[in-house]
PDB file of C-alpha atoms in Angstrom:
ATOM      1  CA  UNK V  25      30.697   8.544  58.143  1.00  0.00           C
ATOM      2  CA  UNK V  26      28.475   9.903  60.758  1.00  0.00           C
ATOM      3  CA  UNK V  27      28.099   8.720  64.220  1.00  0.00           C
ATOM      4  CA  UNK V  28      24.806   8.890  64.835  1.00  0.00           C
ATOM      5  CA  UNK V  29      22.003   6.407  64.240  1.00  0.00           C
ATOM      6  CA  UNK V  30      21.162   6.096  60.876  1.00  0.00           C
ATOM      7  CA  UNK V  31      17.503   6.827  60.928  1.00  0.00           C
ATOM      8  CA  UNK V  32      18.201  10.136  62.266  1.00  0.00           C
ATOM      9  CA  UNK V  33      19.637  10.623  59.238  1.00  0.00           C
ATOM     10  CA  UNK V  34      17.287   9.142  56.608  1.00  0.00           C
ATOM     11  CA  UNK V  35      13.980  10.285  58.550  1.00  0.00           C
ATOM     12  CA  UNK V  36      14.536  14.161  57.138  1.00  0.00           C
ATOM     13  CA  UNK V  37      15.726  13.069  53.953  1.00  0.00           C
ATOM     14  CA  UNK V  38      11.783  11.523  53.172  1.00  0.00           C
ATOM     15  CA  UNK V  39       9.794  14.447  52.761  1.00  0.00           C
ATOM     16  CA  UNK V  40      11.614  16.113  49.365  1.00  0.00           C
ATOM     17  CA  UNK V  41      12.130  12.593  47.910  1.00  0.00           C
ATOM     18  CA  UNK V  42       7.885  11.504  48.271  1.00  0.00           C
ATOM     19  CA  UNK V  43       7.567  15.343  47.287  1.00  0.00           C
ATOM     20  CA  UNK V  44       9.532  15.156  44.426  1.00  0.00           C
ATOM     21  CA  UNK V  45       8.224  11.662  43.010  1.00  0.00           C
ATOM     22  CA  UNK V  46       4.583  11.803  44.502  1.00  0.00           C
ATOM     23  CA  UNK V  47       3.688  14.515  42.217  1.00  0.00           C
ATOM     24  CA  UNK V  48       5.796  13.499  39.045  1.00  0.00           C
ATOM     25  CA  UNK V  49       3.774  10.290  39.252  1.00  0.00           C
ATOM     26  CA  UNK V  50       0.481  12.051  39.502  1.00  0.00           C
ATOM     27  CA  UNK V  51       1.248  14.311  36.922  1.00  0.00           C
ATOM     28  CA  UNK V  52       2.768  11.581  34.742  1.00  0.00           C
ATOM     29  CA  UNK V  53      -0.330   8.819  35.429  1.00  0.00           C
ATOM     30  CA  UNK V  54      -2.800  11.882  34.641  1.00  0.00           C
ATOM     31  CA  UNK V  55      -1.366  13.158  31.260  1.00  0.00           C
ATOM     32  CA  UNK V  56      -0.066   9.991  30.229  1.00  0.00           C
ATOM     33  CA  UNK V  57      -2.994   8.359  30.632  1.00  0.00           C
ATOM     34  CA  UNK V  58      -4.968  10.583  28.716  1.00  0.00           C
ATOM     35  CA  UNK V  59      -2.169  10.694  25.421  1.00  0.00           C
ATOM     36  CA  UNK V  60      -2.411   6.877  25.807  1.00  0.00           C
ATOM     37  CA  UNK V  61      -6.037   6.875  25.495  1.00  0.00           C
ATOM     38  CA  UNK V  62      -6.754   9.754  22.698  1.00  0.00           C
ATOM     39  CA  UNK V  63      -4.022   7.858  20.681  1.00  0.00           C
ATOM     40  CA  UNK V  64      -5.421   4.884  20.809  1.00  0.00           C
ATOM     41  CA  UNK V  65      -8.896   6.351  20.173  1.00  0.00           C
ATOM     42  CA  UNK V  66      -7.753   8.207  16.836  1.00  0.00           C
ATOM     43  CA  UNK V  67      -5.308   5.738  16.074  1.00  0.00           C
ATOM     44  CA  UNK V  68      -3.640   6.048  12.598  1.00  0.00           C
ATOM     45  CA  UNK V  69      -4.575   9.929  12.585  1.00  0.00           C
ATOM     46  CA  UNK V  70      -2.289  12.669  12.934  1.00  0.00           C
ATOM     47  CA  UNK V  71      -2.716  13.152  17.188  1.00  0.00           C
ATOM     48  CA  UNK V  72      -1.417   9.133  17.251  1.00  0.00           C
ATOM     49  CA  UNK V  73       1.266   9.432  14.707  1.00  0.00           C
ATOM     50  CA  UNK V  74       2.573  12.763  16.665  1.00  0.00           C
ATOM     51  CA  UNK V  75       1.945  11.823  20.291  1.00  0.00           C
ATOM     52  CA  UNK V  76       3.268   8.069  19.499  1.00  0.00           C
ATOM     53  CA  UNK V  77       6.874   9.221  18.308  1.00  0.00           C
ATOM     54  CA  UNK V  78       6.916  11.706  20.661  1.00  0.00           C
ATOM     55  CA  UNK V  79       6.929   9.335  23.660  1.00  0.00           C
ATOM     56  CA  UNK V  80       8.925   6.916  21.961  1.00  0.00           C
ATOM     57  CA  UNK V  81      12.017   9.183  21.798  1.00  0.00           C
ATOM     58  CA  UNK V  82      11.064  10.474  25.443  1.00  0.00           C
ATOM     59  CA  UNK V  83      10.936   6.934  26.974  1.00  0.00           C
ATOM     60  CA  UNK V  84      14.160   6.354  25.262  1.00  0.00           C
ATOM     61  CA  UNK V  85      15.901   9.364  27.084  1.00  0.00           C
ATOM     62  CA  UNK V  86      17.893   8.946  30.106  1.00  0.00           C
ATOM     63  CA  UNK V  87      16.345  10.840  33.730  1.00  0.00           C
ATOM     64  CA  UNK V  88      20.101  12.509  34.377  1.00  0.00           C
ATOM     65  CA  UNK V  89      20.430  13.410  30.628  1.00  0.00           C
ATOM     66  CA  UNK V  90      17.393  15.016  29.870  1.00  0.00           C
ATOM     67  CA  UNK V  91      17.609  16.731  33.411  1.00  0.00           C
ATOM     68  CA  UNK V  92      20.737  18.431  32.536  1.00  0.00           C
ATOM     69  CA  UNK V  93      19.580  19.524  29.533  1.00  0.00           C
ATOM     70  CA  UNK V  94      16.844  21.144  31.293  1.00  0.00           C
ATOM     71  CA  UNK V  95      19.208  22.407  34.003  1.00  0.00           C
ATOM     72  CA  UNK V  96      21.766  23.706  31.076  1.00  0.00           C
ATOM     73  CA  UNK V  97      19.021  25.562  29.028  1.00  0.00           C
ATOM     74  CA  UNK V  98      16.306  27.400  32.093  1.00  0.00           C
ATOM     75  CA  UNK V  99      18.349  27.434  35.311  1.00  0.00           C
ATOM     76  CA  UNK V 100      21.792  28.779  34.019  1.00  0.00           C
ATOM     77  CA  UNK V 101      20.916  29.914  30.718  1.00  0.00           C
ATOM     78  CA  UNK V 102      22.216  29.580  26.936  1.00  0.00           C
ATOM     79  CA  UNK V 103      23.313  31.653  23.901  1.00  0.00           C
ATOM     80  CA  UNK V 104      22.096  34.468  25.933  1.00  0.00           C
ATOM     81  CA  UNK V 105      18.786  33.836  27.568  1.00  0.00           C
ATOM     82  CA  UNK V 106      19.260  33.997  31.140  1.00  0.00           C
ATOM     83  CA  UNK V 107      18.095  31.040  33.190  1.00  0.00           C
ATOM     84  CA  UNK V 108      14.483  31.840  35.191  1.00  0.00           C
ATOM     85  CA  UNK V 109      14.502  28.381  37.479  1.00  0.00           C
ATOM     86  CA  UNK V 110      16.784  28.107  40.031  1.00  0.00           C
ATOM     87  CA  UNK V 111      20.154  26.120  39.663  1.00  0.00           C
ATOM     88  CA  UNK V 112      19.430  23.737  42.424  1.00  0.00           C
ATOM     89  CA  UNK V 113      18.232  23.158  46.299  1.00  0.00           C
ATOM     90  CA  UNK V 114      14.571  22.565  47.605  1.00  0.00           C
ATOM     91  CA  UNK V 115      13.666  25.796  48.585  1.00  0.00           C
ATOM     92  CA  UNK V 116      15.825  29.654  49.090  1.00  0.00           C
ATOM     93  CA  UNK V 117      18.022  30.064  52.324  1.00  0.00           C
ATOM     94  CA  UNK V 118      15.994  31.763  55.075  1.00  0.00           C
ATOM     95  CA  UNK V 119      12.368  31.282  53.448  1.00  0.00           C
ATOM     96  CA  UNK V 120       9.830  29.976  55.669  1.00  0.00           C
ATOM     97  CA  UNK V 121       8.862  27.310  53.752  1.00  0.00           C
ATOM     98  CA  UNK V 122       5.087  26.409  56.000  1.00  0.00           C
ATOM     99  CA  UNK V 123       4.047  30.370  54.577  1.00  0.00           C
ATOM    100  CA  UNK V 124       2.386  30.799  51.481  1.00  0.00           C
ATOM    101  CA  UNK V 125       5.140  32.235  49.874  1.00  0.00           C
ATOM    102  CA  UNK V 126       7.646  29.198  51.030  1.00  0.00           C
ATOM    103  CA  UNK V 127       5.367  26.630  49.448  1.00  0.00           C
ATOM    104  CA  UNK V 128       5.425  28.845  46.070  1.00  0.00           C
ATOM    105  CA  UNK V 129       9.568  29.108  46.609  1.00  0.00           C
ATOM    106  CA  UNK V 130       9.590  25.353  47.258  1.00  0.00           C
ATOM    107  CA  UNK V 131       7.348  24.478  44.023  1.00  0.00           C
ATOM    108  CA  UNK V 132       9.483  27.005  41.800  1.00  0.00           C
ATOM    109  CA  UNK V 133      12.448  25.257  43.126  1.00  0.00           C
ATOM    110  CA  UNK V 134      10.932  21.572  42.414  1.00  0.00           C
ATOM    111  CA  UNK V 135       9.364  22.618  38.588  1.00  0.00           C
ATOM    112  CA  UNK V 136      12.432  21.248  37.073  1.00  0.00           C
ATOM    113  CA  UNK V 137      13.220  18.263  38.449  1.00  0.00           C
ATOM    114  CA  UNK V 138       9.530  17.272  38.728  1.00  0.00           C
ATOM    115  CA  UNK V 139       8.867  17.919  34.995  1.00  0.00           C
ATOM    116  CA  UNK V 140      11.955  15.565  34.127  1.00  0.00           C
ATOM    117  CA  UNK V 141      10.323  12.674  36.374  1.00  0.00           C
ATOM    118  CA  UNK V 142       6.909  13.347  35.075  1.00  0.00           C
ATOM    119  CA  UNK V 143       7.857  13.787  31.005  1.00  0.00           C
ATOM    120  CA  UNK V 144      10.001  10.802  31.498  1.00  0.00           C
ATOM    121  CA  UNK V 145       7.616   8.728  33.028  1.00  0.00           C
ATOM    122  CA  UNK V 146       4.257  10.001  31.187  1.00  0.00           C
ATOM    123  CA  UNK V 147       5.379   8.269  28.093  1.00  0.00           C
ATOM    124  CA  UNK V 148       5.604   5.108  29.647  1.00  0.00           C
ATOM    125  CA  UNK V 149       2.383   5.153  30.650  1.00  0.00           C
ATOM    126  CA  UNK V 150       1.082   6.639  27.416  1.00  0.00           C
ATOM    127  CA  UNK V 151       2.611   3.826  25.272  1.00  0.00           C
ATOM    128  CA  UNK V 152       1.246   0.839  27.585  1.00  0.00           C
ATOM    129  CA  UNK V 153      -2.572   2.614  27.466  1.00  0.00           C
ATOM    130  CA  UNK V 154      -2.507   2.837  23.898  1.00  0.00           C
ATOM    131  CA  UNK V 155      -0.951  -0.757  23.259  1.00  0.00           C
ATOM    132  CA  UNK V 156      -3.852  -2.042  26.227  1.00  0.00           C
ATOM    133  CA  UNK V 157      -6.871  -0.004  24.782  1.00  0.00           C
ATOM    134  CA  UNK V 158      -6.224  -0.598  20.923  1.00  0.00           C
ATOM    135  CA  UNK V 159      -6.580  -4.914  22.298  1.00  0.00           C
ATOM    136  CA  UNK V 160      -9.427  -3.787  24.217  1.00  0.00           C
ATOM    137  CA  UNK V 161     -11.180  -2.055  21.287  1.00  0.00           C
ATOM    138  CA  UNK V 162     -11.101  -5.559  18.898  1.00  0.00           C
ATOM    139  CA  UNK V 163     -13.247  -6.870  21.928  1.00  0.00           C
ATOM    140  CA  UNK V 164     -16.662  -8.202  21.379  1.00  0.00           C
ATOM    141  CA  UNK V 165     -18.792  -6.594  24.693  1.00  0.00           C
ATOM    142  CA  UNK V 166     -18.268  -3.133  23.045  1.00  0.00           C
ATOM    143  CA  UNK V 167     -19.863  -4.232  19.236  1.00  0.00           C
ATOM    144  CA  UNK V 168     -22.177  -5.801  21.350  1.00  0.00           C
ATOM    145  CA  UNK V 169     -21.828  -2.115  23.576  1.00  0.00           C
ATOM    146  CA  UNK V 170     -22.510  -0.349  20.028  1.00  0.00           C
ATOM    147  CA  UNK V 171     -25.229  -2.419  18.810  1.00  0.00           C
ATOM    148  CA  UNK V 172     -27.231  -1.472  22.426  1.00  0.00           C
ATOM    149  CA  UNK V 173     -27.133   2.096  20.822  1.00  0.00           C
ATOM    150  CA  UNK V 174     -24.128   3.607  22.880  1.00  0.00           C
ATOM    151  CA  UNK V 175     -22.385   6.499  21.561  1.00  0.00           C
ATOM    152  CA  UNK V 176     -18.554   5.983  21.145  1.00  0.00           C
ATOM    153  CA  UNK V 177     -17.692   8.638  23.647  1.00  0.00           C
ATOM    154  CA  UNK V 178     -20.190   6.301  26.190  1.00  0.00           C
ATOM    155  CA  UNK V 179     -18.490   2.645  24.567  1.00  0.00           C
ATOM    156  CA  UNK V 180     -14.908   3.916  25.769  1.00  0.00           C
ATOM    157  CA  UNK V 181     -15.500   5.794  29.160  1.00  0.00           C
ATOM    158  CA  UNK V 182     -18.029   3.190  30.405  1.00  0.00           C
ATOM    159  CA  UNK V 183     -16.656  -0.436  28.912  1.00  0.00           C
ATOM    160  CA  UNK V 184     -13.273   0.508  26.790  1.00  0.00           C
ATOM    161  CA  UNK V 185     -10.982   2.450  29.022  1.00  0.00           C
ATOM    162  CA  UNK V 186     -11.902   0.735  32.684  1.00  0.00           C
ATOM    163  CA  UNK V 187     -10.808  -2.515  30.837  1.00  0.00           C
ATOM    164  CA  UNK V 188      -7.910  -1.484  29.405  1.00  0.00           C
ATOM    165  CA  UNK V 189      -6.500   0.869  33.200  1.00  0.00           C
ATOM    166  CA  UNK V 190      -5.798  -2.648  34.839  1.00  0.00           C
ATOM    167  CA  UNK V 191      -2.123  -2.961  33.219  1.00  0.00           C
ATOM    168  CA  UNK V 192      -1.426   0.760  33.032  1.00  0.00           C
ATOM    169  CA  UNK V 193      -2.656   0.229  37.061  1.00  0.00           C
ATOM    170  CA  UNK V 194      -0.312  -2.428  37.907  1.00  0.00           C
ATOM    171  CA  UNK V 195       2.323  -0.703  36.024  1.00  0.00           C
ATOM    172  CA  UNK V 196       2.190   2.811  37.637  1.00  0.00           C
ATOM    173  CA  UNK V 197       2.351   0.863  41.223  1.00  0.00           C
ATOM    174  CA  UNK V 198       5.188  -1.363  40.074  1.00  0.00           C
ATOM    175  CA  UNK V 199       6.564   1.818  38.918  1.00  0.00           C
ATOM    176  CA  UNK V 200       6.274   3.617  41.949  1.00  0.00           C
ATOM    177  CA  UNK V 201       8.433   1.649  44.288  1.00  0.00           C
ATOM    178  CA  UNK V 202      11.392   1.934  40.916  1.00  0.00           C
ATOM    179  CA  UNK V 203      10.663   5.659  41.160  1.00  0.00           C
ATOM    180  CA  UNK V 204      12.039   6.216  44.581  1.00  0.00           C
ATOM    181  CA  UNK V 205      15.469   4.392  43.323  1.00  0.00           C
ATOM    182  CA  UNK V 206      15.255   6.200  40.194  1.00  0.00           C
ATOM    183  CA  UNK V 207      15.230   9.867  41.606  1.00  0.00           C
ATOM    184  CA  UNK V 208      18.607   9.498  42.638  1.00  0.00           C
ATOM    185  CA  UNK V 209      20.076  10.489  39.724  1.00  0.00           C
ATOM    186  CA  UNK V 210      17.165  13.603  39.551  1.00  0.00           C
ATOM    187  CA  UNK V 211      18.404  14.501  43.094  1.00  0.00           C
ATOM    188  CA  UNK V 212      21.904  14.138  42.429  1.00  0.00           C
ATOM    189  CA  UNK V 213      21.316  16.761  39.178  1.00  0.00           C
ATOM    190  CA  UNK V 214      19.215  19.039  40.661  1.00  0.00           C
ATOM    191  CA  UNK V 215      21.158  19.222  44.459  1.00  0.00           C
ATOM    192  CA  UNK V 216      18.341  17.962  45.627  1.00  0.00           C
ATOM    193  CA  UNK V 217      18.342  16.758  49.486  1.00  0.00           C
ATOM    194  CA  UNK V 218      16.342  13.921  49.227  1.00  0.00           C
ATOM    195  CA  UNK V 219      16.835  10.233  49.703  1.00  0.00           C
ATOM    196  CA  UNK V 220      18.644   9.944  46.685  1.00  0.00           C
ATOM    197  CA  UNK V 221      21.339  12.213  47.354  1.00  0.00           C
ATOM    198  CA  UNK V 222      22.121  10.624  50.484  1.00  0.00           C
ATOM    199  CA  UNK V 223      22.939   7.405  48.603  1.00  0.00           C
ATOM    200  CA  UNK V 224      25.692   9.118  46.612  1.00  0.00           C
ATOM    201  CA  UNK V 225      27.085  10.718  49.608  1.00  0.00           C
ATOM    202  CA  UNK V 226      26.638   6.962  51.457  1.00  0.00           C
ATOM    203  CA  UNK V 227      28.636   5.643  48.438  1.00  0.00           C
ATOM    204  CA  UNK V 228      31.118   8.292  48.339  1.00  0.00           C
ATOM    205  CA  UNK V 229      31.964   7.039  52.239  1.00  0.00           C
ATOM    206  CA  UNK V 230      31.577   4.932  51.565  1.00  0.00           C
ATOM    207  CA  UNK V 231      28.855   4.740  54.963  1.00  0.00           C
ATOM    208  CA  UNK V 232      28.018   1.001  54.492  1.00  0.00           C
ATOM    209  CA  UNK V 233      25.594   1.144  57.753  1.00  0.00           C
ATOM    210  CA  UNK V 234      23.728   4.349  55.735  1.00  0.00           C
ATOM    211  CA  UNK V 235      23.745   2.380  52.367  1.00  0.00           C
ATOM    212  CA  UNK V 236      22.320  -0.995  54.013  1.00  0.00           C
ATOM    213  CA  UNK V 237      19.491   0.773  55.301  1.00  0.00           C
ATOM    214  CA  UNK V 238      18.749   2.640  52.303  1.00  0.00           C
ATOM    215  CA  UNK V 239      18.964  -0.323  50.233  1.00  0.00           C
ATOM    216  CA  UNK V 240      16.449  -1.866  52.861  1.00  0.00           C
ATOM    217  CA  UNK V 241      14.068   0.918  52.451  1.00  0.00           C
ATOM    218  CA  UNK V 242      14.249   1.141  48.759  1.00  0.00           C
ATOM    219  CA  UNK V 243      13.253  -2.986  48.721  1.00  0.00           C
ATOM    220  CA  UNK V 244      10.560  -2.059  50.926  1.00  0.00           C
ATOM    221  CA  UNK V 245       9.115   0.298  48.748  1.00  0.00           C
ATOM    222  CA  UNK V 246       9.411  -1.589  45.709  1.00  0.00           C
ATOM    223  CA  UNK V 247       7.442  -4.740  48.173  1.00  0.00           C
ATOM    224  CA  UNK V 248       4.861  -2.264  49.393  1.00  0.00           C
ATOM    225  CA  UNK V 249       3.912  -1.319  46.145  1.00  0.00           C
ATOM    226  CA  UNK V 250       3.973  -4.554  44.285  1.00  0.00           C
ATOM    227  CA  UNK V 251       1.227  -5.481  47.392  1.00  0.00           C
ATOM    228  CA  UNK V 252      -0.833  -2.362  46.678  1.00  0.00           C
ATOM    229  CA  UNK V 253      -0.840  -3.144  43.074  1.00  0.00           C
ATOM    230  CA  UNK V 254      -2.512  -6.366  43.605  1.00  0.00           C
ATOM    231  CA  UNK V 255      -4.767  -5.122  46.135  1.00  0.00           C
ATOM    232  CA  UNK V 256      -6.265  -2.411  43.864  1.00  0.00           C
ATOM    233  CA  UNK V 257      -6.093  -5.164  40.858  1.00  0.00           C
ATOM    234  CA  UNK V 258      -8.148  -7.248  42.266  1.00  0.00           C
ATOM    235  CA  UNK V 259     -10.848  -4.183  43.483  1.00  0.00           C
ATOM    236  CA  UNK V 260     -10.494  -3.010  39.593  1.00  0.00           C
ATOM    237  CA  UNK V 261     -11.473  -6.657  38.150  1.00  0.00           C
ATOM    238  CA  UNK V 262     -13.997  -8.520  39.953  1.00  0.00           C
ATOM    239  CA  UNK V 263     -12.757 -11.888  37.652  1.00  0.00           C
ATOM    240  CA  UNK V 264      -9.455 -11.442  39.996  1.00  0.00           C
ATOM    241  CA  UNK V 265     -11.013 -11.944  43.472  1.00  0.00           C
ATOM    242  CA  UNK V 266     -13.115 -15.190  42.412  1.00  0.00           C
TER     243      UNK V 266
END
């Protein structure tokens, strides 16, 4: 347990936890988006068939599992490759991590653990943008979208894929406020000293003062983003605000 006030001790804990999951969702919303999309697109062809078990049997992987893999095989090395990432930690003892070179030390250091969130999370998306966009192609607007002369490419950037974002949109922001909860097992992996690590050193305490206020400001995440997601819903779909 600590004696001092608990927000002195969550407050520098923020930063590497929105670091970490901020850009695993980006990365994740962009790539997953587009494999959602293509597949559904070419569906029944050989990109769908590949892409669609692929994220199947990585949405069916646990974070911690698949992170230790990752840990195992390119930070400490196997049947004798030597590991190029680093074991663990946000950034090297003694860098200055506001130079250049810090902020390349800190990404090095977060490549791991930020490909786990993202690879995990990317196929998530992928699978709801395919299942949204193949109901969206059955649709009558785009025949009617394809009679008017409109190439394919035009049918599904213009009418096809802004219809069928709204769930994948809700989703990722529903997602989002799970994530922060979620990359306690990533931090606890990769020795990462984040929000999430704190909780298993709050539980270990067990620091019931610590917890409660983590717990608090994992719930308000979870709340803030629900809100967002309905905000930007309705801004996406003009049938939502009448």
């Amino acid at each position: 347990k600590r004696q001092v006030p608990v927000w002195d001790v969550i407050i520098p804990r923020i930063a590497p936890t929105l670091l970490l999951v901020g850009t695993a969702t980006v990365l994740a919303t962009i790539f997953g988006v587009w494999i959602g999309v293509r597949s559904a697109w070419k569906r029944g062809e050989r990109f769908d068939k590949v892409a669609t078990t692929t994220t199947l049997v990585l949405y069916s992987m646990p974070e911690f599992w698949f992170g230790m893999i990752l840990l195992t095989v390119f930070s400490v090395g196997v049947f004798g490759f030597p590991g190029i990432f680093p074991v663990g930690g946000l950034s090297t003892p003694g860098v200055d991590t506001a130079s250049p070179g810090g902020i390349a030390d800190v990404a090095w250091h977060l490549a791991l653990p930020v490909f786990t969130l993202t690879v995990i999370y990317l196929a998530e998306y992928a699978l709801v943008m395919r299942a949204s966009l193949i109901d969206e192609m059955g649709q009558d607007y785009l025949q009617t979208a394809r009679a008017k002369g409109l190439r394919d490419d035009e049918v599904r950037r213009r009418h096809a894929v802004p219809n069928a974002l709204l769930p994948t949109t809700t989703l990722i922001f529903l997602n989002l406020g799970f994530v922060i909860g979620g990359a306690i097992t990533i931090e606890y992996v990769f020795s990462l000293s984040g929000l999430g690590s704190l909780t298993v050193q709050a539980l270990r305490g067990p620091d019931i003062p610590l917890l409660q206020t983590l717990f608090v400001l994992f719930s308000t995440a979870v709340i803030v983003a629900n809100l967002l997601a309905d905000l930007l819903y309705a801004r996406l779909d003009p049938r939502v605000r009448t």
